[in-house]
Amino acid sequence: CIRACSFSPHQSRKQRSAAMAPIPAYADIGKAVGDLLKGSSKSGAFQLDHKVTYTGTTSSGLNVTLTAITKGDKVEPSLKAAYAKRGYSADITYDGSAKIAVNSSVADALLPGLKLSGSVALPDPNTAKASLEYSFPYLSTKATVALTSKPLVDVVASTGYKDVLVGVEAGFDTAKSAVSKYNVAVGYHAPDFQLVVSLLDKLQTVKVGYAHNVSSTTKVGAEVLRKLASGDTTVSLGYSKALASGALAKLKLDNTGVLSALYETKLTSGEKVAGSIQVQATDLSKPVKYGFAVDLA
């Protein structure tokens, strides 16, 4: 288990497995750092375009999401319909580009902890992929295979003991009979902070990230990325504050002087509204970038 566990000698193997916390997937090692600096729908994401989203659920349980994003003088609409029940899920997304993305999955039907999924972007059958995920105490794995005559194969795995996590990611191109990628991540997930060190781009890039919960409402963090071949280094600092009103404020500053700010709040009627702004702090004469996101409940 990720944190220290104690078991009674009278517990069955099934009861002991249930008491263990699941191992985070490879992509979730150091997730708090990414949530702070890049953001997500739950942690607040910097939005420099104009985005409006409507989400609703029908009486049959079908979730429908309508999204419109303005980029420059273009509006990019999308429609997503999703349905999930008893371990089965499926969704279809149409974004106006003449392609329809279809995803489906089934979890825990054949074996506890086993999830099978598939995806395709119609009408191109060469985009079809199949994935197998298997999670159990001390190990989380996922394999993805492109359903072509000479597929790309991606494999990720993570394991851990107490607060320490280790993950690997590798890809193999069967057409070239060569390894297409390999990455390694080591993380430490404590109750109040997360630290992650990653070797990316076939071990040619080093990334170190840290996120700390200063209090129940305040988070700070930093990330350093260095490309070993060129010697280029990028440094990012982040700050997040949950306000007494329920709103969220975030700041991000990188070593090039780009400063980003986010303010997100939820209205009494249920809609979530967020505004972002980005300035070149070292040269205020440069144009200011801004955007907003409205999520209609």
PDB file of C-alpha atoms in Angstrom:
ATOM      1  CA  CYS A   1       0.000   0.000   0.000  1.00  0.00           C
ATOM      2  CA  ILE A   2       1.086   3.576  -0.491  1.00  0.00           C
ATOM      3  CA  ARG A   3       0.880   4.404   3.172  1.00  0.00           C
ATOM      4  CA  ALA A   4       1.760   2.149   6.075  1.00  0.00           C
ATOM      5  CA  CYS A   5      -0.892  -0.480   6.700  1.00  0.00           C
ATOM      6  CA  SER A   6      -1.469  -2.801   9.617  1.00  0.00           C
ATOM      7  CA  PHE A   7      -3.450  -6.014   9.337  1.00  0.00           C
ATOM      8  CA  SER A   8      -5.091  -8.293  11.799  1.00  0.00           C
ATOM      9  CA  PRO A   9      -3.959 -11.925  11.598  1.00  0.00           C
ATOM     10  CA  HIS A  10      -7.657 -12.853  11.413  1.00  0.00           C
ATOM     11  CA  GLN A  11      -8.250 -10.853   8.197  1.00  0.00           C
ATOM     12  CA  SER A  12      -8.738 -12.780   4.966  1.00  0.00           C
ATOM     13  CA  ARG A  13      -6.631 -12.064   1.891  1.00  0.00           C
ATOM     14  CA  LYS A  14      -9.636 -10.340   0.303  1.00  0.00           C
ATOM     15  CA  GLN A  15     -10.081  -8.098   3.362  1.00  0.00           C
ATOM     16  CA  ARG A  16      -6.377  -7.211   3.352  1.00  0.00           C
ATOM     17  CA  SER A  17      -6.481  -6.264  -0.335  1.00  0.00           C
ATOM     18  CA  ALA A  18      -9.511  -4.053   0.261  1.00  0.00           C
ATOM     19  CA  ALA A  19      -7.625  -2.232   3.044  1.00  0.00           C
ATOM     20  CA  MET A  20      -4.767  -1.338   0.717  1.00  0.00           C
ATOM     21  CA  ALA A  21      -4.881   1.952  -1.142  1.00  0.00           C
ATOM     22  CA  PRO A  22      -4.562   1.526  -4.919  1.00  0.00           C
ATOM     23  CA  ILE A  23      -1.270   2.420  -6.564  1.00  0.00           C
ATOM     24  CA  PRO A  24      -1.571   5.637  -8.624  1.00  0.00           C
ATOM     25  CA  ALA A  25      -1.140   5.211 -12.368  1.00  0.00           C
ATOM     26  CA  TYR A  26       2.120   6.357 -13.970  1.00  0.00           C
ATOM     27  CA  ALA A  27       0.492   9.589 -15.169  1.00  0.00           C
ATOM     28  CA  ASP A  28      -0.665  10.395 -11.621  1.00  0.00           C
ATOM     29  CA  ILE A  29       2.781  10.315 -10.011  1.00  0.00           C
ATOM     30  CA  GLY A  30       3.273  13.896  -8.825  1.00  0.00           C
ATOM     31  CA  LYS A  31      -0.224  14.796 -10.027  1.00  0.00           C
ATOM     32  CA  ALA A  32      -0.497  17.634  -7.491  1.00  0.00           C
ATOM     33  CA  VAL A  33       2.310  19.465  -9.324  1.00  0.00           C
ATOM     34  CA  GLY A  34       0.499  19.292 -12.647  1.00  0.00           C
ATOM     35  CA  ASP A  35      -2.806  20.311 -11.075  1.00  0.00           C
ATOM     36  CA  LEU A  36      -1.183  23.407  -9.593  1.00  0.00           C
ATOM     37  CA  LEU A  37       0.898  24.557 -12.573  1.00  0.00           C
ATOM     38  CA  LYS A  38      -1.223  23.358 -15.509  1.00  0.00           C
ATOM     39  CA  GLY A  39      -4.597  22.839 -13.885  1.00  0.00           C
ATOM     40  CA  SER A  40      -7.612  20.655 -14.564  1.00  0.00           C
ATOM     41  CA  SER A  41     -11.378  20.977 -14.466  1.00  0.00           C
ATOM     42  CA  LYS A  42     -11.286  20.222 -10.744  1.00  0.00           C
ATOM     43  CA  SER A  43      -8.197  22.204  -9.742  1.00  0.00           C
ATOM     44  CA  GLY A  44      -8.718  25.253 -11.965  1.00  0.00           C
ATOM     45  CA  ALA A  45      -7.161  25.489 -15.433  1.00  0.00           C
ATOM     46  CA  PHE A  46      -5.714  28.605 -17.072  1.00  0.00           C
ATOM     47  CA  GLN A  47      -7.965  29.314 -20.071  1.00  0.00           C
ATOM     48  CA  LEU A  48      -6.659  31.832 -22.620  1.00  0.00           C
ATOM     49  CA  ASP A  49      -9.388  31.106 -25.169  1.00  0.00           C
ATOM     50  CA  HIS A  50     -13.107  31.765 -24.734  1.00  0.00           C
ATOM     51  CA  LYS A  51     -14.965  28.624 -23.733  1.00  0.00           C
ATOM     52  CA  VAL A  52     -18.591  27.903 -22.906  1.00  0.00           C
ATOM     53  CA  THR A  53     -19.713  24.459 -21.752  1.00  0.00           C
ATOM     54  CA  TYR A  54     -23.143  23.056 -21.011  1.00  0.00           C
ATOM     55  CA  THR A  55     -23.585  19.689 -19.311  1.00  0.00           C
ATOM     56  CA  GLY A  56     -26.873  17.919 -18.750  1.00  0.00           C
ATOM     57  CA  THR A  57     -28.221  14.453 -17.972  1.00  0.00           C
ATOM     58  CA  THR A  58     -31.296  12.844 -19.476  1.00  0.00           C
ATOM     59  CA  SER A  59     -33.805  10.739 -17.521  1.00  0.00           C
ATOM     60  CA  SER A  60     -32.166   7.594 -18.947  1.00  0.00           C
ATOM     61  CA  GLY A  61     -28.745   8.568 -17.530  1.00  0.00           C
ATOM     62  CA  LEU A  62     -27.180   9.844 -20.765  1.00  0.00           C
ATOM     63  CA  ASN A  63     -24.728  12.677 -20.091  1.00  0.00           C
ATOM     64  CA  VAL A  64     -24.607  15.317 -22.826  1.00  0.00           C
ATOM     65  CA  THR A  65     -21.900  17.998 -23.032  1.00  0.00           C
ATOM     66  CA  LEU A  66     -21.963  20.896 -25.482  1.00  0.00           C
ATOM     67  CA  THR A  67     -18.777  22.955 -25.813  1.00  0.00           C
ATOM     68  CA  ALA A  68     -17.871  26.004 -27.875  1.00  0.00           C
ATOM     69  CA  ILE A  69     -14.325  27.397 -27.910  1.00  0.00           C
ATOM     70  CA  THR A  70     -13.394  30.636 -29.665  1.00  0.00           C
ATOM     71  CA  LYS A  71      -9.837  30.699 -31.007  1.00  0.00           C
ATOM     72  CA  GLY A  72      -9.070  33.901 -32.866  1.00  0.00           C
ATOM     73  CA  ASP A  73     -11.952  34.473 -35.253  1.00  0.00           C
ATOM     74  CA  LYS A  74     -13.024  30.818 -35.302  1.00  0.00           C
ATOM     75  CA  VAL A  75     -15.528  28.985 -33.126  1.00  0.00           C
ATOM     76  CA  GLU A  76     -14.860  25.290 -32.540  1.00  0.00           C
ATOM     77  CA  PRO A  77     -18.006  23.496 -31.325  1.00  0.00           C
ATOM     78  CA  SER A  78     -18.198  19.936 -30.000  1.00  0.00           C
ATOM     79  CA  LEU A  79     -20.912  17.590 -28.806  1.00  0.00           C
ATOM     80  CA  LYS A  80     -20.259  14.678 -26.471  1.00  0.00           C
ATOM     81  CA  ALA A  81     -22.686  11.990 -25.328  1.00  0.00           C
ATOM     82  CA  ALA A  82     -21.588   9.587 -22.596  1.00  0.00           C
ATOM     83  CA  TYR A  83     -23.236   6.715 -20.774  1.00  0.00           C
ATOM     84  CA  ALA A  84     -21.932   4.598 -17.904  1.00  0.00           C
ATOM     85  CA  LYS A  85     -23.507   1.831 -15.856  1.00  0.00           C
ATOM     86  CA  ARG A  86     -22.183  -1.031 -13.719  1.00  0.00           C
ATOM     87  CA  GLY A  87     -18.610  -0.911 -14.959  1.00  0.00           C
ATOM     88  CA  TYR A  88     -19.535  -0.317 -18.591  1.00  0.00           C
ATOM     89  CA  SER A  89     -19.026   3.063 -20.255  1.00  0.00           C
ATOM     90  CA  ALA A  90     -19.179   4.537 -23.741  1.00  0.00           C
ATOM     91  CA  ASP A  91     -18.942   8.018 -25.208  1.00  0.00           C
ATOM     92  CA  ILE A  92     -19.145   9.623 -28.627  1.00  0.00           C
ATOM     93  CA  THR A  93     -17.713  13.065 -29.461  1.00  0.00           C
ATOM     94  CA  TYR A  94     -18.294  15.117 -32.608  1.00  0.00           C
ATOM     95  CA  ASP A  95     -16.231  18.289 -32.950  1.00  0.00           C
ATOM     96  CA  GLY A  96     -17.310  19.556 -36.361  1.00  0.00           C
ATOM     97  CA  SER A  97     -14.139  18.370 -38.131  1.00  0.00           C
ATOM     98  CA  ALA A  98     -15.913  15.478 -39.913  1.00  0.00           C
ATOM     99  CA  LYS A  99     -14.464  13.046 -37.374  1.00  0.00           C
ATOM    100  CA  ILE A 100     -16.349  11.201 -34.646  1.00  0.00           C
ATOM    101  CA  ALA A 101     -14.371   9.944 -31.647  1.00  0.00           C
ATOM    102  CA  VAL A 102     -15.772   6.785 -30.062  1.00  0.00           C
ATOM    103  CA  ASN A 103     -14.571   5.330 -26.746  1.00  0.00           C
ATOM    104  CA  SER A 104     -15.850   2.377 -24.762  1.00  0.00           C
ATOM    105  CA  SER A 105     -14.669   0.412 -21.741  1.00  0.00           C
ATOM    106  CA  VAL A 106     -15.636  -2.389 -19.401  1.00  0.00           C
ATOM    107  CA  ALA A 107     -14.189  -2.696 -15.897  1.00  0.00           C
ATOM    108  CA  ASP A 108     -14.152  -5.539 -13.346  1.00  0.00           C
ATOM    109  CA  ALA A 109     -16.396  -7.761 -15.482  1.00  0.00           C
ATOM    110  CA  LEU A 110     -13.849 -10.480 -16.271  1.00  0.00           C
ATOM    111  CA  LEU A 111     -11.569  -9.962 -13.270  1.00  0.00           C
ATOM    112  CA  PRO A 112     -11.480  -7.478 -10.365  1.00  0.00           C
ATOM    113  CA  GLY A 113      -9.095  -4.662 -11.226  1.00  0.00           C
ATOM    114  CA  LEU A 114      -9.113  -5.436 -14.963  1.00  0.00           C
ATOM    115  CA  LYS A 115     -10.327  -2.783 -17.415  1.00  0.00           C
ATOM    116  CA  LEU A 116     -10.605  -3.247 -21.176  1.00  0.00           C
ATOM    117  CA  SER A 117     -11.145  -0.248 -23.443  1.00  0.00           C
ATOM    118  CA  GLY A 118     -11.147   0.693 -27.089  1.00  0.00           C
ATOM    119  CA  SER A 119     -11.181   3.890 -29.117  1.00  0.00           C
ATOM    120  CA  VAL A 120     -11.396   5.026 -32.733  1.00  0.00           C
ATOM    121  CA  ALA A 121     -11.772   8.309 -34.616  1.00  0.00           C
ATOM    122  CA  LEU A 122     -14.176   7.577 -37.457  1.00  0.00           C
ATOM    123  CA  PRO A 123     -14.069   7.363 -40.413  1.00  0.00           C
ATOM    124  CA  ASP A 124     -10.336   6.487 -40.190  1.00  0.00           C
ATOM    125  CA  PRO A 125     -10.005   2.849 -39.038  1.00  0.00           C
ATOM    126  CA  ASN A 126      -6.235   3.267 -38.614  1.00  0.00           C
ATOM    127  CA  THR A 127      -6.863   5.339 -35.468  1.00  0.00           C
ATOM    128  CA  ALA A 128      -8.358   2.347 -33.634  1.00  0.00           C
ATOM    129  CA  LYS A 129      -6.660   1.401 -30.371  1.00  0.00           C
ATOM    130  CA  ALA A 130      -7.225  -1.199 -27.676  1.00  0.00           C
ATOM    131  CA  SER A 131      -6.089  -0.865 -24.068  1.00  0.00           C
ATOM    132  CA  LEU A 132      -5.793  -3.220 -21.121  1.00  0.00           C
ATOM    133  CA  GLU A 133      -5.412  -1.898 -17.589  1.00  0.00           C
ATOM    134  CA  TYR A 134      -4.839  -4.066 -14.544  1.00  0.00           C
ATOM    135  CA  SER A 135      -4.531  -2.707 -11.033  1.00  0.00           C
ATOM    136  CA  PHE A 136      -3.946  -4.641  -7.849  1.00  0.00           C
ATOM    137  CA  PRO A 137      -2.088  -4.003  -4.577  1.00  0.00           C
ATOM    138  CA  TYR A 138       1.476  -2.802  -5.220  1.00  0.00           C
ATOM    139  CA  LEU A 139       1.151  -2.554  -9.015  1.00  0.00           C
ATOM    140  CA  SER A 140      -0.743  -0.623 -11.704  1.00  0.00           C
ATOM    141  CA  THR A 141      -0.237  -1.468 -15.381  1.00  0.00           C
ATOM    142  CA  LYS A 142      -1.610  -0.405 -18.752  1.00  0.00           C
ATOM    143  CA  ALA A 143      -0.872  -1.566 -22.296  1.00  0.00           C
ATOM    144  CA  THR A 144      -2.185   0.187 -25.423  1.00  0.00           C
ATOM    145  CA  VAL A 145      -1.945  -1.259 -28.919  1.00  0.00           C
ATOM    146  CA  ALA A 146      -2.822   0.446 -32.196  1.00  0.00           C
ATOM    147  CA  LEU A 147      -5.029  -1.880 -34.246  1.00  0.00           C
ATOM    148  CA  THR A 148      -2.999  -1.729 -37.457  1.00  0.00           C
ATOM    149  CA  SER A 149      -0.851  -4.224 -39.340  1.00  0.00           C
ATOM    150  CA  LYS A 150       2.299  -2.690 -37.828  1.00  0.00           C
ATOM    151  CA  PRO A 151       1.125  -1.204 -34.549  1.00  0.00           C
ATOM    152  CA  LEU A 152       2.652   1.105 -32.006  1.00  0.00           C
ATOM    153  CA  VAL A 153       2.651  -0.489 -28.562  1.00  0.00           C
ATOM    154  CA  ASP A 154       2.737   1.594 -25.387  1.00  0.00           C
ATOM    155  CA  VAL A 155       3.208   0.124 -21.907  1.00  0.00           C
ATOM    156  CA  VAL A 156       3.171   1.916 -18.555  1.00  0.00           C
ATOM    157  CA  ALA A 157       3.554   0.515 -15.062  1.00  0.00           C
ATOM    158  CA  SER A 158       3.838   1.912 -11.557  1.00  0.00           C
ATOM    159  CA  THR A 159       4.461   0.475  -8.135  1.00  0.00           C
ATOM    160  CA  GLY A 160       5.138   1.790  -4.665  1.00  0.00           C
ATOM    161  CA  TYR A 161       5.723   1.175  -1.015  1.00  0.00           C
ATOM    162  CA  LYS A 162       4.360   3.479   1.666  1.00  0.00           C
ATOM    163  CA  ASP A 163       4.879   7.021   0.264  1.00  0.00           C
ATOM    164  CA  VAL A 164       7.409   6.143  -2.467  1.00  0.00           C
ATOM    165  CA  LEU A 165       6.252   5.550  -6.058  1.00  0.00           C
ATOM    166  CA  VAL A 166       8.143   4.406  -9.145  1.00  0.00           C
ATOM    167  CA  GLY A 167       6.774   4.378 -12.689  1.00  0.00           C
ATOM    168  CA  VAL A 168       8.039   3.526 -16.163  1.00  0.00           C
ATOM    169  CA  GLU A 169       6.683   4.213 -19.636  1.00  0.00           C
ATOM    170  CA  ALA A 170       7.883   2.631 -22.877  1.00  0.00           C
ATOM    171  CA  GLY A 171       6.791   2.531 -26.492  1.00  0.00           C
ATOM    172  CA  PHE A 172       7.703   0.138 -29.322  1.00  0.00           C
ATOM    173  CA  ASP A 173       7.247   0.772 -33.037  1.00  0.00           C
ATOM    174  CA  THR A 174       6.769  -2.609 -34.709  1.00  0.00           C
ATOM    175  CA  ALA A 175       7.115  -1.061 -38.190  1.00  0.00           C
ATOM    176  CA  LYS A 176      10.677   0.026 -37.366  1.00  0.00           C
ATOM    177  CA  SER A 177      11.371  -2.724 -34.802  1.00  0.00           C
ATOM    178  CA  ALA A 178      12.634   0.001 -32.494  1.00  0.00           C
ATOM    179  CA  VAL A 179      11.863   1.471 -29.105  1.00  0.00           C
ATOM    180  CA  SER A 180      10.045   4.754 -29.740  1.00  0.00           C
ATOM    181  CA  LYS A 181      10.143   6.130 -26.190  1.00  0.00           C
ATOM    182  CA  TYR A 182      11.059   5.341 -22.611  1.00  0.00           C
ATOM    183  CA  ASN A 183      10.523   7.480 -19.526  1.00  0.00           C
ATOM    184  CA  VAL A 184      10.964   6.978 -15.785  1.00  0.00           C
ATOM    185  CA  ALA A 185       9.341   8.759 -12.832  1.00  0.00           C
ATOM    186  CA  VAL A 186      10.023   8.533  -9.092  1.00  0.00           C
ATOM    187  CA  GLY A 187       7.669  10.246  -6.665  1.00  0.00           C
ATOM    188  CA  TYR A 188       7.131  10.799  -2.969  1.00  0.00           C
ATOM    189  CA  HIS A 189       3.513  11.382  -1.925  1.00  0.00           C
ATOM    190  CA  ALA A 190       3.260  12.634   1.651  1.00  0.00           C
ATOM    191  CA  PRO A 191      -0.001  13.855   3.227  1.00  0.00           C
ATOM    192  CA  ASP A 192       0.995  17.519   2.793  1.00  0.00           C
ATOM    193  CA  PHE A 193       3.358  17.518  -0.211  1.00  0.00           C
ATOM    194  CA  GLN A 194       4.342  15.692  -3.385  1.00  0.00           C
ATOM    195  CA  LEU A 195       7.779  15.454  -4.971  1.00  0.00           C
ATOM    196  CA  VAL A 196       8.444  13.915  -8.382  1.00  0.00           C
ATOM    197  CA  VAL A 197      11.593  13.429 -10.469  1.00  0.00           C
ATOM    198  CA  SER A 198      11.129  12.335 -14.089  1.00  0.00           C
ATOM    199  CA  LEU A 199      13.528  11.341 -16.864  1.00  0.00           C
ATOM    200  CA  LEU A 200      11.767  11.956 -20.199  1.00  0.00           C
ATOM    201  CA  ASP A 201      12.499  11.906 -23.948  1.00  0.00           C
ATOM    202  CA  LYS A 202      14.547   8.704 -23.733  1.00  0.00           C
ATOM    203  CA  LEU A 203      16.217  10.030 -20.583  1.00  0.00           C
ATOM    204  CA  GLN A 204      17.320  13.237 -22.346  1.00  0.00           C
ATOM    205  CA  THR A 205      15.111  15.560 -20.269  1.00  0.00           C
ATOM    206  CA  VAL A 206      15.056  15.900 -16.476  1.00  0.00           C
ATOM    207  CA  LYS A 207      11.957  17.286 -14.772  1.00  0.00           C
ATOM    208  CA  VAL A 208      11.670  17.922 -11.033  1.00  0.00           C
ATOM    209  CA  GLY A 209       8.381  19.044  -9.505  1.00  0.00           C
ATOM    210  CA  TYR A 210       7.230  19.886  -5.995  1.00  0.00           C
ATOM    211  CA  ALA A 211       3.814  20.840  -4.603  1.00  0.00           C
ATOM    212  CA  HIS A 212       3.120  21.698  -0.955  1.00  0.00           C
ATOM    213  CA  ASN A 213      -0.128  22.183   0.923  1.00  0.00           C
ATOM    214  CA  VAL A 214       0.807  25.109   3.146  1.00  0.00           C
ATOM    215  CA  SER A 215      -2.659  24.989   4.699  1.00  0.00           C
ATOM    216  CA  SER A 216      -6.097  23.602   3.870  1.00  0.00           C
ATOM    217  CA  THR A 217      -6.640  26.560   1.503  1.00  0.00           C
ATOM    218  CA  THR A 218      -3.154  27.437   0.223  1.00  0.00           C
ATOM    219  CA  LYS A 219      -0.836  25.523  -2.116  1.00  0.00           C
ATOM    220  CA  VAL A 220       2.560  26.420  -3.566  1.00  0.00           C
ATOM    221  CA  GLY A 221       4.773  24.566  -5.984  1.00  0.00           C
ATOM    222  CA  ALA A 222       7.595  24.664  -8.485  1.00  0.00           C
ATOM    223  CA  GLU A 223       8.846  22.742 -11.488  1.00  0.00           C
ATOM    224  CA  VAL A 224      12.268  22.690 -13.156  1.00  0.00           C
ATOM    225  CA  LEU A 225      12.731  21.158 -16.599  1.00  0.00           C
ATOM    226  CA  ARG A 226      16.158  20.792 -18.193  1.00  0.00           C
ATOM    227  CA  LYS A 227      16.992  19.379 -21.622  1.00  0.00           C
ATOM    228  CA  LEU A 228      20.357  17.694 -21.263  1.00  0.00           C
ATOM    229  CA  ALA A 229      21.387  17.937 -24.930  1.00  0.00           C
ATOM    230  CA  SER A 230      20.841  21.690 -25.336  1.00  0.00           C
ATOM    231  CA  GLY A 231      21.186  22.753 -21.715  1.00  0.00           C
ATOM    232  CA  ASP A 232      17.895  24.702 -21.905  1.00  0.00           C
ATOM    233  CA  THR A 233      16.215  25.092 -18.524  1.00  0.00           C
ATOM    234  CA  THR A 234      12.643  26.136 -17.732  1.00  0.00           C
ATOM    235  CA  VAL A 235      11.493  27.078 -14.226  1.00  0.00           C
ATOM    236  CA  SER A 236       7.846  27.549 -13.216  1.00  0.00           C
ATOM    237  CA  LEU A 237       6.415  28.698  -9.884  1.00  0.00           C
ATOM    238  CA  GLY A 238       2.795  28.284  -8.831  1.00  0.00           C
ATOM    239  CA  TYR A 239       0.439  29.542  -6.122  1.00  0.00           C
ATOM    240  CA  SER A 240      -3.175  28.588  -5.405  1.00  0.00           C
ATOM    241  CA  LYS A 241      -5.581  30.001  -2.824  1.00  0.00           C
ATOM    242  CA  ALA A 242      -9.112  28.878  -2.008  1.00  0.00           C
ATOM    243  CA  LEU A 243     -10.912  32.021  -0.832  1.00  0.00           C
ATOM    244  CA  ALA A 244     -13.467  32.233   1.959  1.00  0.00           C
ATOM    245  CA  SER A 245     -16.189  32.973  -0.606  1.00  0.00           C
ATOM    246  CA  GLY A 246     -15.557  29.592  -2.256  1.00  0.00           C
ATOM    247  CA  ALA A 247     -13.692  31.136  -5.189  1.00  0.00           C
ATOM    248  CA  LEU A 248     -10.253  29.998  -6.363  1.00  0.00           C
ATOM    249  CA  ALA A 249      -7.278  32.217  -7.245  1.00  0.00           C
ATOM    250  CA  LYS A 250      -4.128  30.941  -8.965  1.00  0.00           C
ATOM    251  CA  LEU A 251      -0.851  32.483 -10.106  1.00  0.00           C
ATOM    252  CA  LYS A 252       1.914  31.049 -12.268  1.00  0.00           C
ATOM    253  CA  LEU A 253       5.276  32.617 -13.166  1.00  0.00           C
ATOM    254  CA  ASP A 254       8.029  31.139 -15.320  1.00  0.00           C
ATOM    255  CA  ASN A 255      11.657  32.132 -15.840  1.00  0.00           C
ATOM    256  CA  THR A 256      10.871  33.918 -19.129  1.00  0.00           C
ATOM    257  CA  GLY A 257       8.761  36.432 -17.220  1.00  0.00           C
ATOM    258  CA  VAL A 258       5.359  35.137 -18.324  1.00  0.00           C
ATOM    259  CA  LEU A 259       2.851  35.693 -15.507  1.00  0.00           C
ATOM    260  CA  SER A 260      -0.548  33.957 -15.610  1.00  0.00           C
ATOM    261  CA  ALA A 261      -3.468  34.545 -13.236  1.00  0.00           C
ATOM    262  CA  LEU A 262      -6.782  32.750 -12.788  1.00  0.00           C
ATOM    263  CA  TYR A 263      -9.918  33.576 -10.826  1.00  0.00           C
ATOM    264  CA  GLU A 264     -12.685  30.975 -10.666  1.00  0.00           C
ATOM    265  CA  THR A 265     -15.967  31.059  -8.801  1.00  0.00           C
ATOM    266  CA  LYS A 266     -19.300  29.270  -8.709  1.00  0.00           C
ATOM    267  CA  LEU A 267     -22.473  31.326  -8.855  1.00  0.00           C
ATOM    268  CA  THR A 268     -25.398  30.717  -6.527  1.00  0.00           C
ATOM    269  CA  SER A 269     -27.382  29.383  -9.493  1.00  0.00           C
ATOM    270  CA  GLY A 270     -24.757  26.668 -10.055  1.00  0.00           C
ATOM    271  CA  GLU A 271     -22.761  28.003 -13.021  1.00  0.00           C
ATOM    272  CA  LYS A 272     -18.969  28.005 -12.770  1.00  0.00           C
ATOM    273  CA  VAL A 273     -17.200  31.052 -14.216  1.00  0.00           C
ATOM    274  CA  ALA A 274     -13.447  31.495 -14.653  1.00  0.00           C
ATOM    275  CA  GLY A 275     -11.294  34.265 -16.083  1.00  0.00           C
ATOM    276  CA  SER A 276      -7.598  34.091 -16.966  1.00  0.00           C
ATOM    277  CA  ILE A 277      -5.032  36.695 -17.946  1.00  0.00           C
ATOM    278  CA  GLN A 278      -1.420  36.370 -19.080  1.00  0.00           C
ATOM    279  CA  VAL A 279       1.160  39.163 -19.281  1.00  0.00           C
ATOM    280  CA  GLN A 280       4.851  39.446 -20.047  1.00  0.00           C
ATOM    281  CA  ALA A 281       5.965  40.767 -16.663  1.00  0.00           C
ATOM    282  CA  THR A 282       9.376  41.846 -17.996  1.00  0.00           C
ATOM    283  CA  ASP A 283       7.848  43.800 -20.904  1.00  0.00           C
ATOM    284  CA  LEU A 284       4.392  45.212 -20.189  1.00  0.00           C
ATOM    285  CA  SER A 285       4.242  46.739 -23.666  1.00  0.00           C
ATOM    286  CA  LYS A 286       3.527  43.300 -25.126  1.00  0.00           C
ATOM    287  CA  PRO A 287      -0.149  42.436 -25.756  1.00  0.00           C
ATOM    288  CA  VAL A 288      -2.079  40.982 -22.844  1.00  0.00           C
ATOM    289  CA  LYS A 289      -3.666  37.576 -23.405  1.00  0.00           C
ATOM    290  CA  TYR A 290      -6.931  36.765 -21.703  1.00  0.00           C
ATOM    291  CA  GLY A 291      -9.736  34.254 -21.779  1.00  0.00           C
ATOM    292  CA  PHE A 292     -12.744  33.004 -19.910  1.00  0.00           C
ATOM    293  CA  ALA A 293     -14.608  29.772 -19.307  1.00  0.00           C
ATOM    294  CA  VAL A 294     -18.273  29.402 -18.405  1.00  0.00           C
ATOM    295  CA  ASP A 295     -19.607  26.027 -17.297  1.00  0.00           C
ATOM    296  CA  LEU A 296     -23.394  25.988 -17.355  1.00  0.00           C
ATOM    297  CA  ALA A 297     -24.787  23.427 -14.937  1.00  0.00           C
TER     298      ALA A 297
END
